[in-house]
Amino acid sequence: NAGVTQTPKFQVLKTGQSMTLQCAQDMNHNSMYWYRQDPGMGLRLIYYSASEGTTDKGEVPNGYNVSRLNKREFSLRLESAAPSQTSVYFCASSEGAGLTTQYFGPGTRLLVL
Amino acid sequence: AQSVTQPDIHITVSEGASLELRCNYSYGATPYLFWYVQSPGQGLQLLLKYFSGDTLVQGIKGFEAEFKRSQSSFNLRKPSVHWSDAAEYFCAVLVVRGGADGLTFGKGTHLIIQP
């Protein structure tokens, strides 16, 4: 039982390049989330998916797109990376809406030059 | 709008001493509160959570937190810290968005343990 896994662990991009961050969970959770963590800012919600087939914007969605591929997988895409997107990205999952705990993956460190 | 404030960016505590990390929240509805810990280069691990009931909640690794509605606070405590407790600590409030519930985090408190 791996929990929440993320790939890659680290990535360097040039401005304007695109990439997709992958996230998968094996806990049969319905809801999944993408956060970004910047120094001195805590974590901020980018997008979330309440259940398979649904996605919605969080606090900082600009410059990102997401896909809930199936119940297990939730990807985050940067179409044209910018230096402001240099950050650590965390994926999380929870059983569903309501009073449930979110479990986090190990993170992806992204550097945009 | 909801928010979480952790007033202390850094805290230094001697090994074996007691610890209290402060957290204040602003949220219009009943707050559901969490403390997470992040060790260097790692993801976030849940320490404890408060949903309802007893306002003093126990967590893992000997941590506890007390919910005080009158003070809008959810402070984290430990009676005796260990060197392995050195990490970043985040307080968060669960925000109901209608369908999925995202967490709003504080900016974190960096805990340093002195030998």
Coordinates of C-alpha atoms in Angstrom, one line a residue, chain B:
Chain B
A1 CA -12.7 34.6 3.7
Q2 CA -11.1 31.9 5.7
S3 CA -7.5 32.2 6.9
V4 CA -5.0 30.6 9.3
T5 CA -2.3 32.5 11.1
Q6 CA 0.7 31.0 12.7
P7 CA 2.4 34.0 14.4
D8 CA 5.8 32.3 14.9
I9 CA 7.9 31.8 11.8
H10 CA 10.7 30.1 13.8
I11 CA 10.8 28.7 17.3
T12 CA 13.8 27.3 19.1
V13 CA 13.4 24.9 22.0
S14 CA 15.9 22.9 24.0
E15 CA 15.6 19.1 23.9
G16 CA 13.4 17.9 26.7
A17 CA 11.6 21.2 27.1
S18 CA 7.9 21.8 26.5
L19 CA 6.6 23.2 23.3
E20 CA 3.6 25.2 22.3
L21 CA 3.0 26.3 18.6
R22 CA 0.3 28.8 18.1
C23 CA -2.5 28.8 15.5
N24 CA -5.4 31.2 15.0
Y25 CA -8.1 30.8 12.4
S26 CA -10.7 32.9 10.8
Y27 CA -13.7 30.9 9.4
G28 CA -17.4 31.7 9.3
A29 CA -18.7 28.3 10.0
T30 CA -17.7 25.5 12.4
P31 CA -14.0 25.0 11.9
Y32 CA -12.5 21.6 11.3
L33 CA -8.8 21.9 12.2
F34 CA -5.6 20.0 11.5
W35 CA -2.0 20.0 12.4
Y36 CA 0.5 18.6 9.9
V37 CA 4.3 18.1 10.2
Q38 CA 6.8 18.2 7.3
S39 CA 10.3 16.9 7.8
P40 CA 13.0 18.3 5.4
G41 CA 12.4 17.1 1.9
Q42 CA 9.3 15.1 2.8
G43 CA 5.6 15.3 2.3
L44 CA 3.1 16.3 5.0
Q45 CA 2.1 13.9 7.8
L46 CA -1.0 14.4 9.8
L47 CA -0.4 14.9 13.5
L48 CA -3.9 15.4 14.7
K49 CA -7.3 16.8 13.8
Y50 CA -10.4 18.3 15.5
F51 CA -13.8 17.8 14.0
S52 CA -16.1 18.0 17.1
G53 CA -16.4 16.8 20.7
D54 CA -13.6 17.0 23.2
T55 CA -11.7 20.2 22.7
L56 CA -8.4 18.6 23.7
V57 CA -7.3 16.2 21.0
Q58 CA -4.4 13.7 21.1
G59 CA -2.3 13.0 18.2
I60 CA 0.7 10.9 17.1
K61 CA 4.3 11.3 18.5
G62 CA 3.0 12.6 21.9
F63 CA 1.4 15.8 20.5
E64 CA -1.9 17.3 21.6
A65 CA -3.9 20.4 20.6
E66 CA -6.6 22.3 22.3
F67 CA -9.5 24.0 20.4
K68 CA -10.6 27.2 22.0
R69 CA -13.6 28.7 20.1
S70 CA -13.6 31.9 22.2
Q71 CA -10.0 32.6 21.1
S72 CA -10.3 31.2 17.6
S73 CA -7.2 29.2 18.4
F74 CA -5.9 25.6 18.0
N75 CA -2.5 25.5 19.6
L76 CA -0.2 22.5 19.4
R77 CA 1.6 21.3 22.5
K78 CA 4.1 18.6 23.5
P79 CA 5.4 18.2 27.1
S80 CA 9.0 17.2 26.1
V81 CA 10.5 17.6 22.7
H82 CA 13.0 15.3 21.1
W83 CA 15.6 16.2 18.5
S84 CA 13.6 14.3 15.9
D85 CA 10.7 16.8 16.3
A86 CA 12.7 19.4 14.4
A87 CA 10.6 20.1 11.3
E88 CA 8.1 22.5 9.8
Y89 CA 4.6 22.5 11.4
F90 CA 1.5 23.6 9.6
C91 CA -2.0 24.4 11.0
A92 CA -4.9 24.1 8.5
V93 CA -8.6 24.6 8.4
L94 CA -10.9 22.6 6.2
V95 CA -12.9 24.7 3.9
V96 CA -16.1 23.3 2.5
R97 CA -16.3 24.2 -1.2
G98 CA -19.3 22.1 -2.2
G99 CA -18.2 18.7 -3.4
A100 CA -14.6 18.5 -2.2
D101 CA -13.1 20.2 0.7
G102 CA -9.8 22.0 0.4
L103 CA -7.4 22.9 3.2
T104 CA -6.4 26.4 3.9
F105 CA -2.9 26.4 5.5
G106 CA -1.0 28.7 7.7
K107 CA 2.5 29.7 6.6
G108 CA 4.1 27.3 8.9
T109 CA 6.3 27.4 12.0
H110 CA 9.9 26.1 11.7
L111 CA 10.9 24.3 14.9
I112 CA 14.5 24.1 15.9
I113 CA 15.7 21.8 18.7
Q114 CA 18.8 22.8 20.6
P115 CA 20.8 20.0 22.2

